[in-house]
Short mmCIF file of C-alpha atoms and ligand atoms in Angstrom, two decimals:
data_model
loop_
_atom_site.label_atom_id
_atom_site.label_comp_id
_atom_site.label_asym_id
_atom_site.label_seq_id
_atom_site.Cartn_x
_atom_site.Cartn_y
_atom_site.Cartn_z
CA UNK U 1 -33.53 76.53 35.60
CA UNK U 2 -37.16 76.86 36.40
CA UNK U 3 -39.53 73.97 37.53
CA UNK U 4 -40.79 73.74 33.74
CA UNK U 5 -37.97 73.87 32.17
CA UNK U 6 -36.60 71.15 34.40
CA UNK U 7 -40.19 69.32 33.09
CA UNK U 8 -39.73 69.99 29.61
CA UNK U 9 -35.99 68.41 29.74
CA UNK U 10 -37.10 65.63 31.71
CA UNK U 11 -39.91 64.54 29.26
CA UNK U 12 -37.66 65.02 26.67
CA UNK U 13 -35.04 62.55 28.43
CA UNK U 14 -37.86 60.44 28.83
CA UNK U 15 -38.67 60.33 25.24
CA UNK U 16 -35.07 60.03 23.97
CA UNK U 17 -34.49 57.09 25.92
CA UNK U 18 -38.11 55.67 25.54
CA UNK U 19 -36.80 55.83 21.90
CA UNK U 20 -33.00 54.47 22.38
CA UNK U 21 -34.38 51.98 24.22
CA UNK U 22 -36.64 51.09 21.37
CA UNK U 23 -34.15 51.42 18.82
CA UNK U 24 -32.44 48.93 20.80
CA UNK U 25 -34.58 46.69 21.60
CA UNK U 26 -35.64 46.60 17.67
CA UNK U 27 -32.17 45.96 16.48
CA UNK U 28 -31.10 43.17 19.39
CA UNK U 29 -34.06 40.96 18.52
CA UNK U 30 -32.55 39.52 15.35
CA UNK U 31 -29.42 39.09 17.26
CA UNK U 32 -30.28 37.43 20.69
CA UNK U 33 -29.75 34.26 20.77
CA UNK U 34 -32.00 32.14 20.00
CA UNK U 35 -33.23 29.20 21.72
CA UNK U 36 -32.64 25.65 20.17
CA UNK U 37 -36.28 25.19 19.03
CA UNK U 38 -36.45 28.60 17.54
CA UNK U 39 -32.76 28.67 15.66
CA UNK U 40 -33.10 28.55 12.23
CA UNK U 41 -30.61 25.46 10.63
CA UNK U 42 -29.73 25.23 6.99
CA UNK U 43 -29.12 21.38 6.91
CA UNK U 44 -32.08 19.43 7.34
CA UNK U 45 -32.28 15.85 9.41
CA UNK U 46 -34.06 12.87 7.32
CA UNK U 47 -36.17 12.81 10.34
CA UNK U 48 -38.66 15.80 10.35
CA UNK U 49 -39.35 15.65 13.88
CA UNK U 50 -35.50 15.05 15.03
CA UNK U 51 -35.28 16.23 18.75
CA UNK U 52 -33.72 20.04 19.20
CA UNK U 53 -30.22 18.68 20.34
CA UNK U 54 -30.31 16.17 17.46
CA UNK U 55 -30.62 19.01 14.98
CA UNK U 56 -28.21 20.93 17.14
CA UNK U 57 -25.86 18.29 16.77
CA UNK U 58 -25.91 17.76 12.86
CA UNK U 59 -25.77 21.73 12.58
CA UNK U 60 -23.04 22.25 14.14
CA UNK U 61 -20.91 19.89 12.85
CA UNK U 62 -21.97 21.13 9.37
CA UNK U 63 -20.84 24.58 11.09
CA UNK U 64 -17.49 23.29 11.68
CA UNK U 65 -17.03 21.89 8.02
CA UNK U 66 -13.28 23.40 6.44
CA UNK U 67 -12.45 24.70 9.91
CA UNK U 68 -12.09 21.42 12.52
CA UNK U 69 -12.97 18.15 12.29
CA UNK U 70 -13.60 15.83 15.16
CA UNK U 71 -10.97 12.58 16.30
CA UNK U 72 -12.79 9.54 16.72
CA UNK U 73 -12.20 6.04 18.38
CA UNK U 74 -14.09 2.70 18.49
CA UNK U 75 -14.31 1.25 21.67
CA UNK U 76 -12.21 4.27 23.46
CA UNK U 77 -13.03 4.01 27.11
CA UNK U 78 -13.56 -0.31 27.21
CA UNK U 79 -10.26 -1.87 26.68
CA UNK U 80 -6.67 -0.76 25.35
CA UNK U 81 -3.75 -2.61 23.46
CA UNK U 82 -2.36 -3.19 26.58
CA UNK U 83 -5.27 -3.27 29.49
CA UNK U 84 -8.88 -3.93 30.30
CA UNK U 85 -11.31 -3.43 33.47
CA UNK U 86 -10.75 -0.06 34.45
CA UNK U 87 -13.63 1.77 34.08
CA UNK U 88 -12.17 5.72 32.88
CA UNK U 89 -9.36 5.03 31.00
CA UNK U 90 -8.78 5.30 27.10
CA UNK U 91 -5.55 4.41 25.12
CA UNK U 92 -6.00 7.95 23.30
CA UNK U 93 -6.32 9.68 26.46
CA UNK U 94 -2.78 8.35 27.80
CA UNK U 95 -1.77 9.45 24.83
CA UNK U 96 -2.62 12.50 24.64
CA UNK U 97 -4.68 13.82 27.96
CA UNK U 98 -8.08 13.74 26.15
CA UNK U 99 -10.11 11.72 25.46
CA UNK U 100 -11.61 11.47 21.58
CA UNK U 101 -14.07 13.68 20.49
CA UNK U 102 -16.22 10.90 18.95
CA UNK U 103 -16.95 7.89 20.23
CA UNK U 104 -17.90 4.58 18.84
CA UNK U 105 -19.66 1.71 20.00
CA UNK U 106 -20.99 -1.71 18.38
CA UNK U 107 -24.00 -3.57 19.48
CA UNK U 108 -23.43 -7.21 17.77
CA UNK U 109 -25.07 -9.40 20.07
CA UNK U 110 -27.89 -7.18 22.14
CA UNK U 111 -30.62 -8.82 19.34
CA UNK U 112 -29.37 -12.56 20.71
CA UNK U 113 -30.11 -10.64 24.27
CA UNK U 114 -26.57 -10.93 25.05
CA UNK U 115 -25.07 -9.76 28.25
CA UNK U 116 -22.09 -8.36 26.34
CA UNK U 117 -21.57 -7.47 22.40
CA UNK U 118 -19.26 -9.82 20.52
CA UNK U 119 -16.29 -7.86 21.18
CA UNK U 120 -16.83 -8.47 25.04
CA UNK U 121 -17.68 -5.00 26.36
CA UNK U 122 -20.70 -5.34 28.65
CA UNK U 123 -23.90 -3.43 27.64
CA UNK U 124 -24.94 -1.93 31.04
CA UNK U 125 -21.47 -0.70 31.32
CA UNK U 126 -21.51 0.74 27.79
CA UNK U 127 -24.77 2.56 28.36
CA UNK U 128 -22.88 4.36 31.24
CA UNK U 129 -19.66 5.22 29.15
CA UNK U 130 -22.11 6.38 26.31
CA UNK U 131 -23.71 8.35 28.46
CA UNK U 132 -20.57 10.12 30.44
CA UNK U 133 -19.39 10.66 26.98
CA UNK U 134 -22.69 12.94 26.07
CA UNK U 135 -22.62 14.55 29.62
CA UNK U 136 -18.65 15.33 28.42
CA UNK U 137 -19.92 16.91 25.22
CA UNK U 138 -18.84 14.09 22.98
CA UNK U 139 -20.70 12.71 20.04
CA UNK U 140 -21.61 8.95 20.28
CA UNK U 141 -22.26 6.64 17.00
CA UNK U 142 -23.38 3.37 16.86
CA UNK U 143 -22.41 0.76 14.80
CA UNK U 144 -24.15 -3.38 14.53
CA UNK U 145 -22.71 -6.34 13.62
CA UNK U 146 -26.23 -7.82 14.08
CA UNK U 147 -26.58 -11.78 13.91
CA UNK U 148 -28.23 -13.17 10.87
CA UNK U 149 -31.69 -13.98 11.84
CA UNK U 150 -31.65 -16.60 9.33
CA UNK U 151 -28.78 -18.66 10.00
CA UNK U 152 -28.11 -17.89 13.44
CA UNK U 153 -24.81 -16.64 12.95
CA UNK U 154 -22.72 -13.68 13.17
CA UNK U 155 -22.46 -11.05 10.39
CA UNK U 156 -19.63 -12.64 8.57
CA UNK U 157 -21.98 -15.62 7.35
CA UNK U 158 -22.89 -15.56 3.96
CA UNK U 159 -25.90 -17.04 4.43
CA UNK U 160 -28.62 -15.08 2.46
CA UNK U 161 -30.51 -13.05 5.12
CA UNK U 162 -31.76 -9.81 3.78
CA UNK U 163 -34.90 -11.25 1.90
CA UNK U 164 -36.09 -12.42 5.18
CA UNK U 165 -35.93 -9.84 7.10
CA UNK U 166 -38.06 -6.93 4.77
CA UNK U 167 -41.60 -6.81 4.75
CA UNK U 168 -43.05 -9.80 3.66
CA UNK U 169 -39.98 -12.21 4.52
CA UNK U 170 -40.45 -14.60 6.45
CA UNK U 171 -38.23 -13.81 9.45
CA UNK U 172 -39.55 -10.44 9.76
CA UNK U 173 -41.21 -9.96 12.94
CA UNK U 174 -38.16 -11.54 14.48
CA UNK U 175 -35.98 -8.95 12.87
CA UNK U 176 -38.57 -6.20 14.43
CA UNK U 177 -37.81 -7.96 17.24
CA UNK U 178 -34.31 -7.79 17.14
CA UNK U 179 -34.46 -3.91 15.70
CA UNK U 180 -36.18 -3.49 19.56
CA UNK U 181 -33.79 -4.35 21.50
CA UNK U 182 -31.95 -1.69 20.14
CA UNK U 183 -35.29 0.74 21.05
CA UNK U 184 -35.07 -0.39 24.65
CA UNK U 185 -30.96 0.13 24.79
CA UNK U 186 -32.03 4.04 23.85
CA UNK U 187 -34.59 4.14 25.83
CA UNK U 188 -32.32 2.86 28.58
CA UNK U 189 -29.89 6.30 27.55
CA UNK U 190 -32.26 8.71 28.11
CA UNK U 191 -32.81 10.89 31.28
CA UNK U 192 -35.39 12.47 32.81
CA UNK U 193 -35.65 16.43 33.49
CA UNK U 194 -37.40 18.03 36.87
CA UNK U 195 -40.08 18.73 34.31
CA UNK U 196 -40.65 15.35 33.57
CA UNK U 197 -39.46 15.12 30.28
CA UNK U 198 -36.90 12.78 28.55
CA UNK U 199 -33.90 13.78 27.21
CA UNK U 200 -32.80 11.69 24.43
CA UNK U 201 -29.00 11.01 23.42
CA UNK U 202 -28.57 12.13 20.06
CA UNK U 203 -26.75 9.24 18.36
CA UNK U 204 -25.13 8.81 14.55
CA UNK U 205 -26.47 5.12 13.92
CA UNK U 206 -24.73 3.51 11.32
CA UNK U 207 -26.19 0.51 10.43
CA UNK U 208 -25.62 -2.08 7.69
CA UNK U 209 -22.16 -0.52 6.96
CA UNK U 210 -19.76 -1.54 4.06
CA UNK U 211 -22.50 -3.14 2.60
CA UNK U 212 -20.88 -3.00 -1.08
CA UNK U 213 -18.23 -5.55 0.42
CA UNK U 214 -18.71 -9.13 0.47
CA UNK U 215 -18.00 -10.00 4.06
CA UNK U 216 -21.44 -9.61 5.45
CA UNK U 217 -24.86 -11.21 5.54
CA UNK U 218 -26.19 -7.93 4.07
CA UNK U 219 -23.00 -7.51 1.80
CA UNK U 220 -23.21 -7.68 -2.15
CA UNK U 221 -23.46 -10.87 -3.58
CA UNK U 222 -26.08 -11.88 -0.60
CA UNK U 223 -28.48 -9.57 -1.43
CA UNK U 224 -30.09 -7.74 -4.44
CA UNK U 225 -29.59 -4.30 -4.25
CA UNK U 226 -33.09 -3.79 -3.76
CA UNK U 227 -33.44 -5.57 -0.62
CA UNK U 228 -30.45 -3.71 0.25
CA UNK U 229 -32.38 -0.55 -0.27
CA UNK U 230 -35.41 -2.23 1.41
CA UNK U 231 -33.85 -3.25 4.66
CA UNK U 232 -32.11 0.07 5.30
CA UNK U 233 -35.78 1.54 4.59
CA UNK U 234 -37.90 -0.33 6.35
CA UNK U 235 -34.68 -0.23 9.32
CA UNK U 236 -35.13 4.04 9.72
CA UNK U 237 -39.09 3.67 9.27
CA UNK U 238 -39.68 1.59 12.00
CA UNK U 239 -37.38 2.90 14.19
CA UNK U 240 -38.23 6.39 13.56
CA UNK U 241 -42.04 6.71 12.39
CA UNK U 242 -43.38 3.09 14.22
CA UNK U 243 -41.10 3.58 17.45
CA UNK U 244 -40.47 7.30 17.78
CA UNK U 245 -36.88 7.26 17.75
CA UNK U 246 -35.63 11.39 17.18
CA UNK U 247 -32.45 11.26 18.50
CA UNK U 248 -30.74 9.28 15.44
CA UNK U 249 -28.94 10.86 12.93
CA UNK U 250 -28.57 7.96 10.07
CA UNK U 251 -24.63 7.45 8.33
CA UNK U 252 -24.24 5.66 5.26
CA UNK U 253 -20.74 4.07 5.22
CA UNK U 254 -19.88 1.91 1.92
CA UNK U 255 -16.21 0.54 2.00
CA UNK U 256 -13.35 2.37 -0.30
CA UNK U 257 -11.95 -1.07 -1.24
CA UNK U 258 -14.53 -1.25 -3.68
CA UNK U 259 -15.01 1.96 -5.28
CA UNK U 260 -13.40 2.19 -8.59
CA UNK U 261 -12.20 6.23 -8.00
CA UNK U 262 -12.74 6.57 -11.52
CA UNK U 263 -17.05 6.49 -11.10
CA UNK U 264 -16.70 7.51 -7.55
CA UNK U 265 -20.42 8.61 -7.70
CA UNK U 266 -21.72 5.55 -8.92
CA UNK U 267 -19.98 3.11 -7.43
CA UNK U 268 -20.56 4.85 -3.66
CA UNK U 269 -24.11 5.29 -4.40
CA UNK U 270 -24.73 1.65 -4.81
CA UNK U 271 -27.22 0.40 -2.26
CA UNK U 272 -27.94 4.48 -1.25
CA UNK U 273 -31.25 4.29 0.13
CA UNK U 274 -32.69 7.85 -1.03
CA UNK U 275 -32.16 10.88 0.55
CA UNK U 276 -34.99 10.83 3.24
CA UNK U 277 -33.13 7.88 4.84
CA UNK U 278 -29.53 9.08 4.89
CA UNK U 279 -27.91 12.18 6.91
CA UNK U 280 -24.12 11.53 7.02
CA UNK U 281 -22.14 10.23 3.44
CA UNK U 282 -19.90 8.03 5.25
CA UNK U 283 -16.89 6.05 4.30
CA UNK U 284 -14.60 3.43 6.16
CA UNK U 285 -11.51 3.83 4.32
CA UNK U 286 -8.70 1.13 5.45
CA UNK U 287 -8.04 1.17 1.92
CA UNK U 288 -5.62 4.09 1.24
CA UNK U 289 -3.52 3.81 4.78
CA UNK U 290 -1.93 0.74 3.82
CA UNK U 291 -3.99 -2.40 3.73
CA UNK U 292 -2.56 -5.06 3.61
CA UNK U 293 -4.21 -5.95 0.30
CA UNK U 294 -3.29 -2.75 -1.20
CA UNK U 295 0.00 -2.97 -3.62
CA UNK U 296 -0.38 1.17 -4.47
CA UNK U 297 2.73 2.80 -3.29
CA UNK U 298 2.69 4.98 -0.41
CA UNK U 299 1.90 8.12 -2.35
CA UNK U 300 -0.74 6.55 -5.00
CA UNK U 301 -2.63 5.67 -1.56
CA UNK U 302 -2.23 9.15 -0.28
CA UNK U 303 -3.80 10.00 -3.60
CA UNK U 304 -6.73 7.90 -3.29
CA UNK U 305 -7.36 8.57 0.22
CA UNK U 306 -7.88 12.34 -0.43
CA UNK U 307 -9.91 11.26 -4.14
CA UNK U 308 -11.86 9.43 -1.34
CA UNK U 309 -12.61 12.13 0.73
CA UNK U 310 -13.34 14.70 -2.29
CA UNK U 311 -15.63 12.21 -3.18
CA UNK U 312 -17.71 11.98 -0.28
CA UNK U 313 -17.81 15.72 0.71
CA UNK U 314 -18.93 16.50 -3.47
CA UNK U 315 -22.05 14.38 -2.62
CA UNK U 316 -22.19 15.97 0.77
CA UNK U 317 -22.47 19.22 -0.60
CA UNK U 318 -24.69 18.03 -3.68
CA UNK U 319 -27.34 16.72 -1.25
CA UNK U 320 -26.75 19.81 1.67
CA UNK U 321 -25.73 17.03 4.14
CA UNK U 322 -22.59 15.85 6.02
CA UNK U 323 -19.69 14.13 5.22
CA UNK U 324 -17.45 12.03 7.45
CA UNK U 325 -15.06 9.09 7.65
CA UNK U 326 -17.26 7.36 9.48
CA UNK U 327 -13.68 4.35 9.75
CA UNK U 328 -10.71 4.46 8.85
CA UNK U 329 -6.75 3.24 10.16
CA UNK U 330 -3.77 1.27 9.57
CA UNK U 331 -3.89 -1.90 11.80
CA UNK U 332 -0.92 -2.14 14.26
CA UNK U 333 -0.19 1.63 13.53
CA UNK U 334 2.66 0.86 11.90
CA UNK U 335 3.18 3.29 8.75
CA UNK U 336 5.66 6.03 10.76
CA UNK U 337 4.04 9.37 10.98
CA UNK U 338 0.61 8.08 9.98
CA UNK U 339 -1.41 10.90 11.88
CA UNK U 340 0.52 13.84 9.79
CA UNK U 341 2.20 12.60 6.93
CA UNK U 342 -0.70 10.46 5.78
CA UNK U 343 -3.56 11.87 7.46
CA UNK U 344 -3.93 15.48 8.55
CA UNK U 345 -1.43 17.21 5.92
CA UNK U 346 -2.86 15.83 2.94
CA UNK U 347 -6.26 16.69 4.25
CA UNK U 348 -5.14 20.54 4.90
CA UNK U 349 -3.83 20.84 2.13
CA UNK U 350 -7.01 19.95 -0.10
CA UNK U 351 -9.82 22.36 0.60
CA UNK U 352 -12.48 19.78 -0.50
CA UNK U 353 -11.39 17.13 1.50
CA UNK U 354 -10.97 19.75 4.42
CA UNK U 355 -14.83 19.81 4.52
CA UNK U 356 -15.16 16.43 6.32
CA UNK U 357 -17.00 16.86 9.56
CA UNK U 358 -15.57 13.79 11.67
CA UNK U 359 -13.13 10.86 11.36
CA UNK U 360 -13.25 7.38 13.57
CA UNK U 361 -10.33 5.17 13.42
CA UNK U 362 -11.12 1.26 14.33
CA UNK U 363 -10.83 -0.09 18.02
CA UNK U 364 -7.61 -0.82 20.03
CA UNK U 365 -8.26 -4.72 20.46
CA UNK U 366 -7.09 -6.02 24.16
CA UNK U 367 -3.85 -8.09 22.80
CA UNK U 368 -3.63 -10.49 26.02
CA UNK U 369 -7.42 -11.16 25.65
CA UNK U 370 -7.98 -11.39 21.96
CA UNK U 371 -4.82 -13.06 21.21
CA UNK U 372 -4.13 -11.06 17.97
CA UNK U 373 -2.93 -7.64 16.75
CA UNK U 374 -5.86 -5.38 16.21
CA UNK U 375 -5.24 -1.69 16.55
CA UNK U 376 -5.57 1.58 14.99
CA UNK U 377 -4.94 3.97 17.70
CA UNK U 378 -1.45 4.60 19.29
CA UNK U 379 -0.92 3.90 22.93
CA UNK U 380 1.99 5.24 25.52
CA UNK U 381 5.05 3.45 24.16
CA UNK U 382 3.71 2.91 20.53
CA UNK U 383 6.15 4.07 17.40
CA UNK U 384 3.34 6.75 16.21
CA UNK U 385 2.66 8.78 19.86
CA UNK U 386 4.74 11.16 18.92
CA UNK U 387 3.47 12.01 15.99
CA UNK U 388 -0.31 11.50 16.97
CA UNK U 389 0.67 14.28 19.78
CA UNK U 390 1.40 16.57 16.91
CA UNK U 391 -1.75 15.38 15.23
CA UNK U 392 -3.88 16.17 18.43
CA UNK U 393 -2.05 19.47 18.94
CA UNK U 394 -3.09 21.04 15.96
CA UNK U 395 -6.13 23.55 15.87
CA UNK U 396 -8.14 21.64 12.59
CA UNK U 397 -8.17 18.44 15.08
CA UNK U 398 -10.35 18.52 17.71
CA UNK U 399 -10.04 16.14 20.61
CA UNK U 400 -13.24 15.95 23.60
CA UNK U 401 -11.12 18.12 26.11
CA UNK U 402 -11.54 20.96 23.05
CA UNK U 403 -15.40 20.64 21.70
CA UNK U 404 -17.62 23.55 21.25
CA UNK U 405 -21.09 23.20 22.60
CA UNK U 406 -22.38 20.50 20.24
CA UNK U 407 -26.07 20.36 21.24
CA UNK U 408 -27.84 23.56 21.18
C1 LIG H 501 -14.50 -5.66 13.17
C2 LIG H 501 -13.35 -6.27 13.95
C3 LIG H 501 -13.92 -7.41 14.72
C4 LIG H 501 -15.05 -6.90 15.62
C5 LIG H 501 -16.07 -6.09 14.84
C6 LIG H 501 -17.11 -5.43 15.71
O1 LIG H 501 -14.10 -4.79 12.24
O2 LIG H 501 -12.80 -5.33 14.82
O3 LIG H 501 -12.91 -8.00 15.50
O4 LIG H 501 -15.69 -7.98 16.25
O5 LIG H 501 -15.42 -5.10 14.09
O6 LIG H 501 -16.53 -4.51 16.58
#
């Protein structure tokens, strides 16, 4: 091989991979992944300038829709049935060796300035679990039993409140007041990068929930629907265009107990505050797993419980946003194989249903403290673990210790 022919082949290696390299590059740019600003998301947040791991967030649970939905618990890491004080422990994790994949937690009492909410868990302390939660991976929603401005008294009074509190009531700057305390509680959850800049907690607030019941202050028969509409308004504008809040996602949770099935759409939409306000179609559904009020047998429930869900994830779909049931549980746990029979087999076997993105059952009172049965999540020893392993075993459930990356 002479020196030129040596040259030609070279320059035409050169060339060839000049051009494979090209070719390459041209068809791994679609493909590389992109970076949480840049992705492109089909679902939308109400909020237009929702932080990247906000819209992360809400995406990928959308992603996960049909596939796996997430196991929720109120209260997980502050008390149990059967203890209280230690400070990483949850009733679900003895259970079952995670902890939940979503976690709830309820401010009632931070407007009054309260050192604890009215369930006793101490704020400081619940700004830590909240946030070793989100470090974890988990997704954290917030719930509010607020205090009526009004009357003074906690959210079961009946004493007409709503008027007050919208623009141009006359308790209104105290209710700003009161909406701020909740600013400085998320401020008080963010952290702060080597960059300087401040990482927000994405949170699913769900405020003024079950509001077509009649056992709150902002219930129906206390409030036109209106004001309804007005307070749930004026609640996401201040928070989100007059204090800058991006890190909520905003869940709308009426109460099955009042929704005739027959004009599902109607019925849940009462009080629905438009669709630039709203980014989960929530439900707390006690209802259908045996309420004590409920005389439907055991199978008419299962029947309404999945009518429920099809119900929710229709409008869901209908407004390309997320469905979820945002409560739900039997209290004491006692229907035997809750978790499967009543639960996750009934919601496998319905495709629609299937497309719910999370579900929270209610908080595992602290019996010695509270002096009364309140729980909807099965500790070591109750008659459901057993059947709540099988529920946590299987692939559609997904449990903290098994999350995807949530947040980018
Ligand atoms: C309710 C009950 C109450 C509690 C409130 C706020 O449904 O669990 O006992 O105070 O939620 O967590």
């Amino acid at each position: 091989m002479n020196l030129s022919d040596s040259f030609m082949r070279a320059t035409a290696l050169l060339i060839l991979g000049v051009f494979f390299v090209g070719c390459d590059q041209q068809s791994a740019a679609p493909t590389a992944a992109p970076s949480s600003t840049e992705k492109h998301y089909s679902h939308k947040l109400s909020d237009k300038n929702a932080s990247p791991e906000t819209l992360a967030l809400y995406n990928n649970l959308a992603g996960l829709r049909g596939k796996q939905m997430l196991f929720g618990h109120e209260d997980s890491l502050a008390y149990g049935v059967n203890w209280e004080g230690d400070l990483d422990r949850s009733d679900i994790r003895d259970v079952t060796g995670s902890n939940p994949a979503v976690y709830g937690w309820e401010l009632g009492g931070l407007e009054l300035g309260h050192e604890k909410n009215l369930d006793g868990v101490n704020f400081k302390q619940m700004q830590e679990w909240i946030k070793a939660g989100y470090s974890r991976g988990g997704v954290i929603t917030i719930s509010w039993h607020m205090y009526s401005p009004v009357s003074g008294a906690n959210s079961w009074d009946k004493t007409p409140t709503v008027h007050e509190l919208i623009p141009g009531g006359g308790k209104h700057e105290e209710f700003k007041a009161y909406l701020d305390t909740f600013v400085a509680f998320n401020e008080a959850l963010a952290s702060t990068d080597a960059a300087g800049n401040k990482n927000y907690i994405p949170i699913i607030f769900r405020p003024w929930h079950e509001h077509n019941g009649d056992w709150f202050w902002w219930g129906k028969g206390y409030v036109s629907e209106q004001d309804y509409i007005s307070l749930w308004q004026f609640t996401v504008k201040y928070l989100r265009d007059e204090k800058g809040l991006h890190n909520l996602i905003y869940a709308f949770s009426p109460d099955r107990s009042r929704i005739d099935l027959s004009k599902f759409d109607s019925d849940y939409l009462y009080g629905y505050p438009g669709d630039e306000y709203v980014d989960v179609i929530g439900l707390d559904n006690y209802w259908d797993l045996g309420h004590q009020a409920n005389t439907a047998s055991a199978d008419e429930q299962k029947a309404g419980f999945i009518a429920s869900l099809k119900g929710i994830v229709k409008i869901a779909q209908r407004l390309n946003k997320i469905a979820a049931l945002t409560e739900t549980g039997n209290n004491g746990v006692s229907i035997p194989n809750l978790w499967t029979e009543r639960i996750l087999n009934p919601i496998l076997a319905d495709e629609e249903a299937k497309q719910i993105t999370y579900l929270m059952v209610w908080r595992n009172a602290n019996t010695a403290r509270e002096k009364t049965v309140q729980s909807y999540a099965p500790y070591p020893g109750q008659a459901t673990e057993e059947d709540f392993k099988a529920f946590f075993a299987h692939p559609y459930v997904l449990f903290e210790s098994e999350l995807p990356e949530l947040y980018r």
